[in-house]
Amino acid sequence: MSILVVGSIAIDSVETPYGKEPNAYGGSALFFSAAASPFAPVSVVGVVGNDFDFAEIDFLKSRNVNFDGVKVEDGKTFRWGGKYHKNMNHRDTLFTDLNVFETFSPQIPDAYRSSEFLFLANIHPQLQLDVLAQVDKPRLTVLDTMNFWISGAKSLLMEVVRQVNVLIINDQESFELTGIPNIFESARALMQEGPEVIIIKKGEHGSVLLTKDDVFLAQAYPVATVTDPTGAGDSFAGGFVGYLAAKNSLDKKTLREAVVNGGIVASFTVEDFSFRRLAQITEKDVHARTKKLKHMVTF
Ligand code: AMP
């Protein structure tokens, strides 16, 4: 089943207690694609500047990721800078330079309009609305966002929330969005806005999946050393949507498995900077880790 992702393509500058990477390729759409592509083909819509080196993402092309929808504009690629301290659950955004992203207006190529799975990765909510207006009714629309847009464009973001089937959000962001400092209450309030599925991520403590008739608590895979958490959220989404697309099912059991799969894929992302670790993994590696996690949580 085909997946369409629209989101940021970035050159990040990341600093963690394990090192500094001033030119780490990333962005929500690329992390998502790196995470979803071991499971299903992905088409990307986004924009880069003429400083973007496509050789850095060659591995994605070999995994059936299509970049026909990526525009190259005169100017600089979107750049984001982040610094993590000893407690890697918190990060400081050092800068957000939109560059070519500032005037980006997503154009969905005709061939992608009928994609069955749509992932609205982290970008301005107005752009997410523009994308929704251009696609034929996808089987599943999944939304991600971040604090930057919650504080900067909350009412537009709520318009997007009302139009999607699945909202993926972390605990802090859900509190900021709803004003309710409790995961389950906050998720229920968000569900009342429209999405049938709410997934709240809790970092190293896993995630919670909520639907009208199901509550599922997923543990995170314990990683020995978290080197760089950047992209964990987008990778979670990639593992989640990729799994659903591969199984071509949205039933209760598959949704639960997809959430676990998202967490496992994200556990690889954080082991190295950028998508270096994701570039190495295959479906087999993901299955092996899932089996280990199952053993850890069964009693
Ligand atoms: P995550 O760690 O999953 O939240 O995603 C990190 C990625 O989000 C980085 O690669 C950034 O380039 C990208 N990013 C950071 N800020 C923004 C923003 N305001 N809009 C879109 N993407 C962003």
PDB file of C-alpha atoms and ligand atoms in Angstrom:
ATOM      1  CA  MET A   1       0.000   0.000   0.000  1.00  0.00           C
ATOM      2  CA  SER A   2       1.329   3.439  -0.866  1.00  0.00           C
ATOM      3  CA  ILE A   3       2.283   6.059   1.722  1.00  0.00           C
ATOM      4  CA  LEU A   4       2.495   9.794   1.066  1.00  0.00           C
ATOM      5  CA  VAL A   5       4.420  12.017   3.478  1.00  0.00           C
ATOM      6  CA  VAL A   6       4.539  15.793   3.452  1.00  0.00           C
ATOM      7  CA  GLY A   7       6.906  17.409   5.911  1.00  0.00           C
ATOM      8  CA  SER A   8      10.177  19.138   6.553  1.00  0.00           C
ATOM      9  CA  ILE A   9      13.451  18.192   4.913  1.00  0.00           C
ATOM     10  CA  ALA A  10      16.260  19.662   6.960  1.00  0.00           C
ATOM     11  CA  ILE A  11      19.917  20.022   7.619  1.00  0.00           C
ATOM     12  CA  ASP A  12      20.095  19.902  11.409  1.00  0.00           C
ATOM     13  CA  SER A  13      22.762  21.067  13.780  1.00  0.00           C
ATOM     14  CA  VAL A  14      22.620  18.781  16.784  1.00  0.00           C
ATOM     15  CA  GLU A  15      24.562  18.698  20.016  1.00  0.00           C
ATOM     16  CA  THR A  16      24.215  15.944  22.609  1.00  0.00           C
ATOM     17  CA  PRO A  17      26.469  14.731  25.443  1.00  0.00           C
ATOM     18  CA  TYR A  18      27.859  12.263  22.852  1.00  0.00           C
ATOM     19  CA  GLY A  19      28.992  14.784  20.269  1.00  0.00           C
ATOM     20  CA  LYS A  20      28.165  17.526  17.840  1.00  0.00           C
ATOM     21  CA  GLU A  21      26.900  17.201  14.259  1.00  0.00           C
ATOM     22  CA  PRO A  22      26.620  20.562  12.477  1.00  0.00           C
ATOM     23  CA  ASN A  23      25.296  19.117   9.188  1.00  0.00           C
ATOM     24  CA  ALA A  24      23.047  16.212  10.115  1.00  0.00           C
ATOM     25  CA  TYR A  25      20.498  15.438   7.404  1.00  0.00           C
ATOM     26  CA  GLY A  26      17.042  15.180   8.881  1.00  0.00           C
ATOM     27  CA  GLY A  27      13.640  16.796   9.009  1.00  0.00           C
ATOM     28  CA  SER A  28      10.316  15.161   9.751  1.00  0.00           C
ATOM     29  CA  ALA A  29       9.716  13.813   6.213  1.00  0.00           C
ATOM     30  CA  LEU A  30      13.134  12.201   5.890  1.00  0.00           C
ATOM     31  CA  PHE A  31      13.126  10.566   9.320  1.00  0.00           C
ATOM     32  CA  PHE A  32       9.633   9.273   8.585  1.00  0.00           C
ATOM     33  CA  SER A  33      10.699   7.886   5.195  1.00  0.00           C
ATOM     34  CA  ALA A  34      13.803   6.230   6.622  1.00  0.00           C
ATOM     35  CA  ALA A  35      11.617   4.542   9.243  1.00  0.00           C
ATOM     36  CA  ALA A  36       8.672   3.519   7.049  1.00  0.00           C
ATOM     37  CA  SER A  37      10.580   2.382   3.972  1.00  0.00           C
ATOM     38  CA  PRO A  38      11.719  -1.016   5.307  1.00  0.00           C
ATOM     39  CA  PHE A  39       7.989  -1.882   5.344  1.00  0.00           C
ATOM     40  CA  ALA A  40       6.291  -0.093   2.444  1.00  0.00           C
ATOM     41  CA  PRO A  41       7.012   2.289  -0.461  1.00  0.00           C
ATOM     42  CA  VAL A  42       6.936   5.996   0.407  1.00  0.00           C
ATOM     43  CA  SER A  43       6.475   9.142  -1.701  1.00  0.00           C
ATOM     44  CA  VAL A  44       7.794  12.422  -0.313  1.00  0.00           C
ATOM     45  CA  VAL A  45       6.551  15.966  -0.912  1.00  0.00           C
ATOM     46  CA  GLY A  46       8.768  18.736   0.395  1.00  0.00           C
ATOM     47  CA  VAL A  47      11.282  21.409  -0.517  1.00  0.00           C
ATOM     48  CA  VAL A  48      15.062  21.756  -0.318  1.00  0.00           C
ATOM     49  CA  GLY A  49      17.518  24.494  -1.234  1.00  0.00           C
ATOM     50  CA  ASN A  50      20.325  24.141  -3.761  1.00  0.00           C
ATOM     51  CA  ASP A  51      22.751  23.404  -0.888  1.00  0.00           C
ATOM     52  CA  PHE A  52      21.061  20.022  -0.398  1.00  0.00           C
ATOM     53  CA  ASP A  53      23.193  17.026  -1.346  1.00  0.00           C
ATOM     54  CA  PHE A  54      20.925  14.227  -2.583  1.00  0.00           C
ATOM     55  CA  ALA A  55      23.806  11.731  -2.269  1.00  0.00           C
ATOM     56  CA  GLU A  56      23.166  11.856   1.504  1.00  0.00           C
ATOM     57  CA  ILE A  57      19.798  10.196   1.008  1.00  0.00           C
ATOM     58  CA  ASP A  58      20.751   7.685  -1.684  1.00  0.00           C
ATOM     59  CA  PHE A  59      19.917   4.813   0.649  1.00  0.00           C
ATOM     60  CA  LEU A  60      16.281   5.932   0.652  1.00  0.00           C
ATOM     61  CA  LYS A  61      16.041   5.721  -3.137  1.00  0.00           C
ATOM     62  CA  SER A  62      17.275   2.151  -2.991  1.00  0.00           C
ATOM     63  CA  ARG A  63      14.456   1.424  -0.510  1.00  0.00           C
ATOM     64  CA  ASN A  64      11.653   2.561  -2.783  1.00  0.00           C
ATOM     65  CA  VAL A  65      11.314   6.118  -1.521  1.00  0.00           C
ATOM     66  CA  ASN A  66      10.213   8.410  -4.328  1.00  0.00           C
ATOM     67  CA  PHE A  67      11.388  12.042  -4.375  1.00  0.00           C
ATOM     68  CA  ASP A  68       9.561  13.271  -7.497  1.00  0.00           C
ATOM     69  CA  GLY A  69       7.492  15.528  -5.222  1.00  0.00           C
ATOM     70  CA  VAL A  70      10.535  17.288  -3.718  1.00  0.00           C
ATOM     71  CA  LYS A  71      11.181  20.754  -5.161  1.00  0.00           C
ATOM     72  CA  VAL A  72      14.657  22.252  -5.327  1.00  0.00           C
ATOM     73  CA  GLU A  73      14.447  26.023  -4.809  1.00  0.00           C
ATOM     74  CA  ASP A  74      17.095  28.723  -5.043  1.00  0.00           C
ATOM     75  CA  GLY A  75      18.238  29.343  -1.485  1.00  0.00           C
ATOM     76  CA  LYS A  76      19.114  27.415   1.633  1.00  0.00           C
ATOM     77  CA  THR A  77      17.485  24.245   2.937  1.00  0.00           C
ATOM     78  CA  PHE A  78      15.468  24.487   6.161  1.00  0.00           C
ATOM     79  CA  ARG A  79      17.853  24.393   9.126  1.00  0.00           C
ATOM     80  CA  TRP A  80      17.084  23.490  12.706  1.00  0.00           C
ATOM     81  CA  GLY A  81      19.487  23.521  15.637  1.00  0.00           C
ATOM     82  CA  GLY A  82      18.956  21.623  18.863  1.00  0.00           C
ATOM     83  CA  LYS A  83      20.925  20.917  22.011  1.00  0.00           C
ATOM     84  CA  TYR A  84      20.320  18.078  24.444  1.00  0.00           C
ATOM     85  CA  HIS A  85      21.598  18.134  27.994  1.00  0.00           C
ATOM     86  CA  LYS A  86      22.389  15.257  30.327  1.00  0.00           C
ATOM     87  CA  ASN A  87      18.696  14.432  30.609  1.00  0.00           C
ATOM     88  CA  MET A  88      17.974  13.771  26.957  1.00  0.00           C
ATOM     89  CA  ASN A  89      14.209  13.953  27.468  1.00  0.00           C
ATOM     90  CA  HIS A  90      14.520  17.715  27.155  1.00  0.00           C
ATOM     91  CA  ARG A  91      16.059  19.690  24.358  1.00  0.00           C
ATOM     92  CA  ASP A  92      16.594  23.338  23.641  1.00  0.00           C
ATOM     93  CA  THR A  93      15.822  24.543  20.151  1.00  0.00           C
ATOM     94  CA  LEU A  94      18.745  26.815  19.308  1.00  0.00           C
ATOM     95  CA  PHE A  95      17.359  28.082  16.009  1.00  0.00           C
ATOM     96  CA  THR A  96      14.685  27.391  13.402  1.00  0.00           C
ATOM     97  CA  ASP A  97      15.704  28.896  10.051  1.00  0.00           C
ATOM     98  CA  LEU A  98      12.820  28.231   7.678  1.00  0.00           C
ATOM     99  CA  ASN A  99      14.781  29.395   4.568  1.00  0.00           C
ATOM    100  CA  VAL A 100      13.139  27.872   1.431  1.00  0.00           C
ATOM    101  CA  PHE A 101      10.449  26.501   3.712  1.00  0.00           C
ATOM    102  CA  GLU A 102       9.169  29.991   4.405  1.00  0.00           C
ATOM    103  CA  THR A 103       7.460  30.247   1.022  1.00  0.00           C
ATOM    104  CA  PHE A 104       6.806  26.532   0.533  1.00  0.00           C
ATOM    105  CA  SER A 105       3.413  25.659  -0.820  1.00  0.00           C
ATOM    106  CA  PRO A 106       2.985  21.881  -1.159  1.00  0.00           C
ATOM    107  CA  GLN A 107       1.858  20.700  -4.578  1.00  0.00           C
ATOM    108  CA  ILE A 108       0.794  17.076  -4.523  1.00  0.00           C
ATOM    109  CA  PRO A 109       1.681  15.430  -7.861  1.00  0.00           C
ATOM    110  CA  ASP A 110      -1.336  13.802  -9.561  1.00  0.00           C
ATOM    111  CA  ALA A 111       0.198  10.359  -9.157  1.00  0.00           C
ATOM    112  CA  TYR A 112       0.258  10.749  -5.339  1.00  0.00           C
ATOM    113  CA  ARG A 113      -3.238  12.147  -4.809  1.00  0.00           C
ATOM    114  CA  SER A 114      -4.823   8.747  -4.396  1.00  0.00           C
ATOM    115  CA  SER A 115      -2.251   7.457  -1.852  1.00  0.00           C
ATOM    116  CA  GLU A 116      -3.978   5.280   0.692  1.00  0.00           C
ATOM    117  CA  PHE A 117      -1.927   6.338   3.699  1.00  0.00           C
ATOM    118  CA  LEU A 118      -1.159  10.007   4.287  1.00  0.00           C
ATOM    119  CA  PHE A 119       1.272  11.199   6.930  1.00  0.00           C
ATOM    120  CA  LEU A 120       1.123  14.910   7.714  1.00  0.00           C
ATOM    121  CA  ALA A 121       4.544  15.271   9.273  1.00  0.00           C
ATOM    122  CA  ASN A 122       5.583  18.189  11.396  1.00  0.00           C
ATOM    123  CA  ILE A 123       5.146  21.387   9.319  1.00  0.00           C
ATOM    124  CA  HIS A 124       3.031  24.536   9.554  1.00  0.00           C
ATOM    125  CA  PRO A 125      -0.613  23.518  10.137  1.00  0.00           C
ATOM    126  CA  GLN A 126      -1.731  25.734   7.241  1.00  0.00           C
ATOM    127  CA  LEU A 127       0.417  23.603   4.910  1.00  0.00           C
ATOM    128  CA  GLN A 128      -1.101  20.474   6.424  1.00  0.00           C
ATOM    129  CA  LEU A 129      -4.569  21.862   5.600  1.00  0.00           C
ATOM    130  CA  ASP A 130      -3.417  22.664   2.049  1.00  0.00           C
ATOM    131  CA  VAL A 131      -2.325  19.044   1.620  1.00  0.00           C
ATOM    132  CA  LEU A 132      -5.640  17.698   2.916  1.00  0.00           C
ATOM    133  CA  ALA A 133      -7.429  19.826   0.329  1.00  0.00           C
ATOM    134  CA  GLN A 134      -5.421  18.239  -2.515  1.00  0.00           C
ATOM    135  CA  VAL A 135      -5.741  14.513  -1.784  1.00  0.00           C
ATOM    136  CA  ASP A 136      -8.554  12.111  -2.646  1.00  0.00           C
ATOM    137  CA  LYS A 137      -9.941  10.563   0.479  1.00  0.00           C
ATOM    138  CA  PRO A 138      -7.019   8.491   1.908  1.00  0.00           C
ATOM    139  CA  ARG A 139      -7.825   5.340   3.814  1.00  0.00           C
ATOM    140  CA  LEU A 140      -5.879   6.681   6.799  1.00  0.00           C
ATOM    141  CA  THR A 141      -4.636  10.175   7.593  1.00  0.00           C
ATOM    142  CA  VAL A 142      -2.099  10.493  10.399  1.00  0.00           C
ATOM    143  CA  LEU A 143      -1.002  13.788  11.963  1.00  0.00           C
ATOM    144  CA  ASP A 144       2.129  14.777  13.855  1.00  0.00           C
ATOM    145  CA  THR A 145       3.078  18.193  15.195  1.00  0.00           C
ATOM    146  CA  MET A 146       5.337  19.833  17.768  1.00  0.00           C
ATOM    147  CA  ASN A 147       5.350  22.529  20.475  1.00  0.00           C
ATOM    148  CA  PHE A 148       6.559  25.152  17.950  1.00  0.00           C
ATOM    149  CA  TRP A 149       3.197  24.982  16.137  1.00  0.00           C
ATOM    150  CA  ILE A 150       1.102  24.391  19.270  1.00  0.00           C
ATOM    151  CA  SER A 151       2.264  27.690  20.683  1.00  0.00           C
ATOM    152  CA  GLY A 152       2.441  29.493  17.315  1.00  0.00           C
ATOM    153  CA  ALA A 153      -0.608  28.294  15.373  1.00  0.00           C
ATOM    154  CA  LYS A 154      -2.899  26.473  17.795  1.00  0.00           C
ATOM    155  CA  SER A 155      -6.292  27.205  16.260  1.00  0.00           C
ATOM    156  CA  LEU A 156      -5.124  26.219  12.756  1.00  0.00           C
ATOM    157  CA  LEU A 157      -3.615  23.075  14.226  1.00  0.00           C
ATOM    158  CA  MET A 158      -6.944  22.199  15.866  1.00  0.00           C
ATOM    159  CA  GLU A 159      -8.573  22.505  12.429  1.00  0.00           C
ATOM    160  CA  VAL A 160      -6.154  19.865  11.166  1.00  0.00           C
ATOM    161  CA  VAL A 161      -6.803  17.650  14.219  1.00  0.00           C
ATOM    162  CA  ARG A 162     -10.528  17.682  13.338  1.00  0.00           C
ATOM    163  CA  GLN A 163      -9.817  16.292   9.852  1.00  0.00           C
ATOM    164  CA  VAL A 164      -7.513  13.339  10.581  1.00  0.00           C
ATOM    165  CA  ASN A 165      -8.036   9.746  11.708  1.00  0.00           C
ATOM    166  CA  VAL A 166      -4.937   9.444  13.889  1.00  0.00           C
ATOM    167  CA  LEU A 167      -3.114  12.004  16.031  1.00  0.00           C
ATOM    168  CA  ILE A 168       0.377  11.159  17.287  1.00  0.00           C
ATOM    169  CA  ILE A 169       1.602  13.513  19.974  1.00  0.00           C
ATOM    170  CA  ASN A 170       3.875  13.409  23.007  1.00  0.00           C
ATOM    171  CA  ASP A 171       2.641  13.805  26.572  1.00  0.00           C
ATOM    172  CA  GLN A 172       3.913  17.378  27.055  1.00  0.00           C
ATOM    173  CA  GLU A 173       2.464  18.482  23.712  1.00  0.00           C
ATOM    174  CA  SER A 174      -0.931  16.943  24.515  1.00  0.00           C
ATOM    175  CA  PHE A 175      -1.018  18.873  27.813  1.00  0.00           C
ATOM    176  CA  GLU A 176      -0.094  22.086  25.968  1.00  0.00           C
ATOM    177  CA  LEU A 177      -2.722  21.494  23.309  1.00  0.00           C
ATOM    178  CA  THR A 178      -5.605  20.639  25.653  1.00  0.00           C
ATOM    179  CA  GLY A 179      -4.568  22.262  28.924  1.00  0.00           C
ATOM    180  CA  ILE A 180      -5.261  18.908  30.610  1.00  0.00           C
ATOM    181  CA  PRO A 181      -2.223  17.540  32.491  1.00  0.00           C
ATOM    182  CA  ASN A 182      -3.337  13.890  32.426  1.00  0.00           C
ATOM    183  CA  ILE A 183      -2.606  11.562  29.530  1.00  0.00           C
ATOM    184  CA  PHE A 184      -5.904   9.709  29.420  1.00  0.00           C
ATOM    185  CA  GLU A 185      -8.138  12.731  29.998  1.00  0.00           C
ATOM    186  CA  SER A 186      -6.171  14.736  27.483  1.00  0.00           C
ATOM    187  CA  ALA A 187      -6.371  11.915  24.897  1.00  0.00           C
ATOM    188  CA  ARG A 188     -10.139  11.611  25.382  1.00  0.00           C
ATOM    189  CA  ALA A 189     -10.572  15.351  24.929  1.00  0.00           C
ATOM    190  CA  LEU A 190      -8.557  15.186  21.692  1.00  0.00           C
ATOM    191  CA  MET A 191     -10.574  12.199  20.486  1.00  0.00           C
ATOM    192  CA  GLN A 192     -13.763  14.204  20.913  1.00  0.00           C
ATOM    193  CA  GLU A 193     -12.397  16.669  18.365  1.00  0.00           C
ATOM    194  CA  GLY A 194     -12.427  14.027  15.617  1.00  0.00           C
ATOM    195  CA  PRO A 195      -9.554  11.493  15.441  1.00  0.00           C
ATOM    196  CA  GLU A 196     -10.615   7.884  16.092  1.00  0.00           C
ATOM    197  CA  VAL A 197      -7.104   7.035  17.256  1.00  0.00           C
ATOM    198  CA  ILE A 198      -4.896   9.003  19.647  1.00  0.00           C
ATOM    199  CA  ILE A 199      -1.333   7.922  20.365  1.00  0.00           C
ATOM    200  CA  ILE A 200       0.490   9.639  23.189  1.00  0.00           C
ATOM    201  CA  LYS A 201       4.247   9.082  23.331  1.00  0.00           C
ATOM    202  CA  LYS A 202       6.070   9.118  26.638  1.00  0.00           C
ATOM    203  CA  GLY A 203       9.681   8.945  25.451  1.00  0.00           C
ATOM    204  CA  GLU A 204      11.683   6.192  27.130  1.00  0.00           C
ATOM    205  CA  HIS A 205       8.483   5.143  28.972  1.00  0.00           C
ATOM    206  CA  GLY A 206       6.711   3.988  25.824  1.00  0.00           C
ATOM    207  CA  SER A 207       3.350   5.085  24.489  1.00  0.00           C
ATOM    208  CA  VAL A 208      -0.387   4.805  24.955  1.00  0.00           C
ATOM    209  CA  LEU A 209      -2.822   3.950  22.168  1.00  0.00           C
ATOM    210  CA  LEU A 210      -6.411   4.997  22.645  1.00  0.00           C
ATOM    211  CA  THR A 211      -9.409   4.223  20.470  1.00  0.00           C
ATOM    212  CA  LYS A 212     -13.132   4.169  21.254  1.00  0.00           C
ATOM    213  CA  ASP A 213     -12.929   0.544  22.342  1.00  0.00           C
ATOM    214  CA  ASP A 214      -9.277  -0.042  23.183  1.00  0.00           C
ATOM    215  CA  VAL A 215      -6.516   1.138  25.491  1.00  0.00           C
ATOM    216  CA  PHE A 216      -3.060  -0.271  24.830  1.00  0.00           C
ATOM    217  CA  LEU A 217       0.090   0.451  26.806  1.00  0.00           C
ATOM    218  CA  ALA A 218       3.265  -0.106  24.781  1.00  0.00           C
ATOM    219  CA  GLN A 219       6.648  -0.330  26.442  1.00  0.00           C
ATOM    220  CA  ALA A 220       9.676   1.265  24.823  1.00  0.00           C
ATOM    221  CA  TYR A 221      12.630  -0.937  23.915  1.00  0.00           C
ATOM    222  CA  PRO A 222      15.449  -0.223  26.399  1.00  0.00           C
ATOM    223  CA  VAL A 223      18.369   1.181  24.426  1.00  0.00           C
ATOM    224  CA  ALA A 224      21.839   0.856  25.976  1.00  0.00           C
ATOM    225  CA  THR A 225      23.030   4.319  24.923  1.00  0.00           C
ATOM    226  CA  VAL A 226      20.865   7.097  23.567  1.00  0.00           C
ATOM    227  CA  THR A 227      23.272   9.060  21.373  1.00  0.00           C
ATOM    228  CA  ASP A 228      20.869  11.463  19.654  1.00  0.00           C
ATOM    229  CA  PRO A 229      17.073  11.453  20.169  1.00  0.00           C
ATOM    230  CA  THR A 230      16.410  13.717  17.163  1.00  0.00           C
ATOM    231  CA  GLY A 231      13.868  12.170  14.845  1.00  0.00           C
ATOM    232  CA  ALA A 232      12.580   9.618  17.355  1.00  0.00           C
ATOM    233  CA  GLY A 233       9.042  10.986  17.008  1.00  0.00           C
ATOM    234  CA  ASP A 234       9.044  10.931  13.212  1.00  0.00           C
ATOM    235  CA  SER A 235      10.595   7.468  13.222  1.00  0.00           C
ATOM    236  CA  PHE A 236       7.898   6.242  15.585  1.00  0.00           C
ATOM    237  CA  ALA A 237       5.323   7.513  13.103  1.00  0.00           C
ATOM    238  CA  GLY A 238       7.211   5.885  10.210  1.00  0.00           C
ATOM    239  CA  GLY A 239       7.325   2.514  11.937  1.00  0.00           C
ATOM    240  CA  PHE A 240       3.631   2.848  12.824  1.00  0.00           C
ATOM    241  CA  VAL A 241       2.303   3.872   9.396  1.00  0.00           C
ATOM    242  CA  GLY A 242       4.758   1.600   7.547  1.00  0.00           C
ATOM    243  CA  TYR A 243       3.494  -1.414   9.482  1.00  0.00           C
ATOM    244  CA  LEU A 244      -0.184  -0.608   8.821  1.00  0.00           C
ATOM    245  CA  ALA A 245       0.522  -0.119   5.118  1.00  0.00           C
ATOM    246  CA  ALA A 246       2.451  -3.388   4.913  1.00  0.00           C
ATOM    247  CA  LYS A 247      -0.293  -5.342   6.690  1.00  0.00           C
ATOM    248  CA  ASN A 248      -3.006  -3.433   4.819  1.00  0.00           C
ATOM    249  CA  SER A 249      -5.209  -3.612   7.873  1.00  0.00           C
ATOM    250  CA  LEU A 250      -6.499  -1.216  10.518  1.00  0.00           C
ATOM    251  CA  ASP A 251      -8.020  -3.686  12.945  1.00  0.00           C
ATOM    252  CA  LYS A 252      -7.431  -3.537  16.698  1.00  0.00           C
ATOM    253  CA  LYS A 253      -4.646  -6.139  16.754  1.00  0.00           C
ATOM    254  CA  THR A 254      -2.775  -4.574  13.835  1.00  0.00           C
ATOM    255  CA  LEU A 255      -3.020  -1.098  15.395  1.00  0.00           C
ATOM    256  CA  ARG A 256      -1.467  -2.434  18.603  1.00  0.00           C
ATOM    257  CA  GLU A 257       1.313  -4.192  16.664  1.00  0.00           C
ATOM    258  CA  ALA A 258       1.933  -1.021  14.651  1.00  0.00           C
ATOM    259  CA  VAL A 259       2.435   1.027  17.822  1.00  0.00           C
ATOM    260  CA  VAL A 260       4.987  -1.498  19.073  1.00  0.00           C
ATOM    261  CA  ASN A 261       6.673  -1.441  15.680  1.00  0.00           C
ATOM    262  CA  GLY A 262       6.893   2.371  15.837  1.00  0.00           C
ATOM    263  CA  GLY A 263       8.628   2.213  19.194  1.00  0.00           C
ATOM    264  CA  ILE A 264      11.079  -0.407  18.008  1.00  0.00           C
ATOM    265  CA  VAL A 265      12.045   1.563  14.896  1.00  0.00           C
ATOM    266  CA  ALA A 266      12.528   4.704  17.030  1.00  0.00           C
ATOM    267  CA  SER A 267      14.820   2.729  19.328  1.00  0.00           C
ATOM    268  CA  PHE A 268      17.245   2.314  16.401  1.00  0.00           C
ATOM    269  CA  THR A 269      17.067   6.006  15.448  1.00  0.00           C
ATOM    270  CA  VAL A 270      18.350   7.237  18.807  1.00  0.00           C
ATOM    271  CA  GLU A 271      21.437   5.021  18.704  1.00  0.00           C
ATOM    272  CA  ASP A 272      23.272   7.377  16.344  1.00  0.00           C
ATOM    273  CA  PHE A 273      23.096  10.871  14.855  1.00  0.00           C
ATOM    274  CA  SER A 274      20.806  11.711  11.942  1.00  0.00           C
ATOM    275  CA  PHE A 275      19.351   8.590  10.261  1.00  0.00           C
ATOM    276  CA  ARG A 276      22.699   6.787  10.232  1.00  0.00           C
ATOM    277  CA  ARG A 277      21.367   3.842  12.214  1.00  0.00           C
ATOM    278  CA  LEU A 278      18.063   3.721  10.344  1.00  0.00           C
ATOM    279  CA  ALA A 279      19.983   3.497   7.082  1.00  0.00           C
ATOM    280  CA  GLN A 280      21.431   0.161   8.199  1.00  0.00           C
ATOM    281  CA  ILE A 281      18.362  -1.664   9.429  1.00  0.00           C
ATOM    282  CA  THR A 282      16.115  -4.138   7.672  1.00  0.00           C
ATOM    283  CA  GLU A 283      12.720  -5.558   8.572  1.00  0.00           C
ATOM    284  CA  LYS A 284      14.573  -8.529  10.045  1.00  0.00           C
ATOM    285  CA  ASP A 285      16.415  -6.355  12.601  1.00  0.00           C
ATOM    286  CA  VAL A 286      13.120  -4.805  13.641  1.00  0.00           C
ATOM    287  CA  HIS A 287      11.497  -8.223  14.084  1.00  0.00           C
ATOM    288  CA  ALA A 288      14.408  -9.461  16.190  1.00  0.00           C
ATOM    289  CA  ARG A 289      14.083  -6.481  18.560  1.00  0.00           C
ATOM    290  CA  THR A 290      10.300  -6.886  18.732  1.00  0.00           C
ATOM    291  CA  LYS A 291      10.765 -10.490  19.798  1.00  0.00           C
ATOM    292  CA  LYS A 292      13.157  -9.425  22.565  1.00  0.00           C
ATOM    293  CA  LEU A 293      10.730  -6.746  23.779  1.00  0.00           C
ATOM    294  CA  LYS A 294       7.886  -9.266  23.828  1.00  0.00           C
ATOM    295  CA  HIS A 295       9.949 -11.486  26.076  1.00  0.00           C
ATOM    296  CA  MET A 296      10.633  -8.533  28.409  1.00  0.00           C
ATOM    297  CA  VAL A 297       6.985  -7.554  28.845  1.00  0.00           C
ATOM    298  CA  THR A 298       5.336 -10.975  29.086  1.00  0.00           C
ATOM    299  CA  PHE A 299       4.669 -12.447  32.525  1.00  0.00           C
TER     300      PHE A 299
HETATM  301  P1  AMP B   1      11.632  14.912  16.373  1.00  0.00           P
HETATM  302  O1  AMP B   1      12.899  14.729  17.152  1.00  0.00           O
HETATM  303  O2  AMP B   1      10.961  13.626  16.000  1.00  0.00           O
HETATM  304  O3  AMP B   1      10.695  15.877  17.030  1.00  0.00           O
HETATM  305  O4  AMP B   1      12.000  15.571  14.961  1.00  0.00           O
HETATM  306  C1  AMP B   1      13.155  16.310  14.774  1.00  0.00           C
HETATM  307  C2  AMP B   1      13.160  16.860  13.361  1.00  0.00           C
HETATM  308  O5  AMP B   1      12.138  17.872  13.244  1.00  0.00           O
HETATM  309  C3  AMP B   1      14.468  17.513  13.034  1.00  0.00           C
HETATM  310  O6  AMP B   1      15.142  16.765  12.030  1.00  0.00           O
HETATM  311  C4  AMP B   1      14.092  18.924  12.560  1.00  0.00           C
HETATM  312  O7  AMP B   1      14.699  19.269  11.351  1.00  0.00           O
HETATM  313  C5  AMP B   1      12.607  18.900  12.412  1.00  0.00           C
HETATM  314  N1  AMP B   1      11.993  20.147  12.878  1.00  0.00           N
HETATM  315  C6  AMP B   1      12.354  20.896  13.943  1.00  0.00           C
HETATM  316  N2  AMP B   1      11.575  21.985  14.059  1.00  0.00           N
HETATM  317  C7  AMP B   1      10.676  21.934  13.033  1.00  0.00           C
HETATM  318  C8  AMP B   1       9.583  22.772  12.607  1.00  0.00           C
HETATM  319  N3  AMP B   1       9.263  23.892  13.267  1.00  0.00           N
HETATM  320  N4  AMP B   1       8.870  22.382  11.527  1.00  0.00           N
HETATM  321  C9  AMP B   1       9.174  21.259  10.886  1.00  0.00           C
HETATM  322  N5  AMP B   1      10.199  20.425  11.223  1.00  0.00           N
HETATM  323  C10 AMP B   1      10.941  20.747  12.281  1.00  0.00           C
END
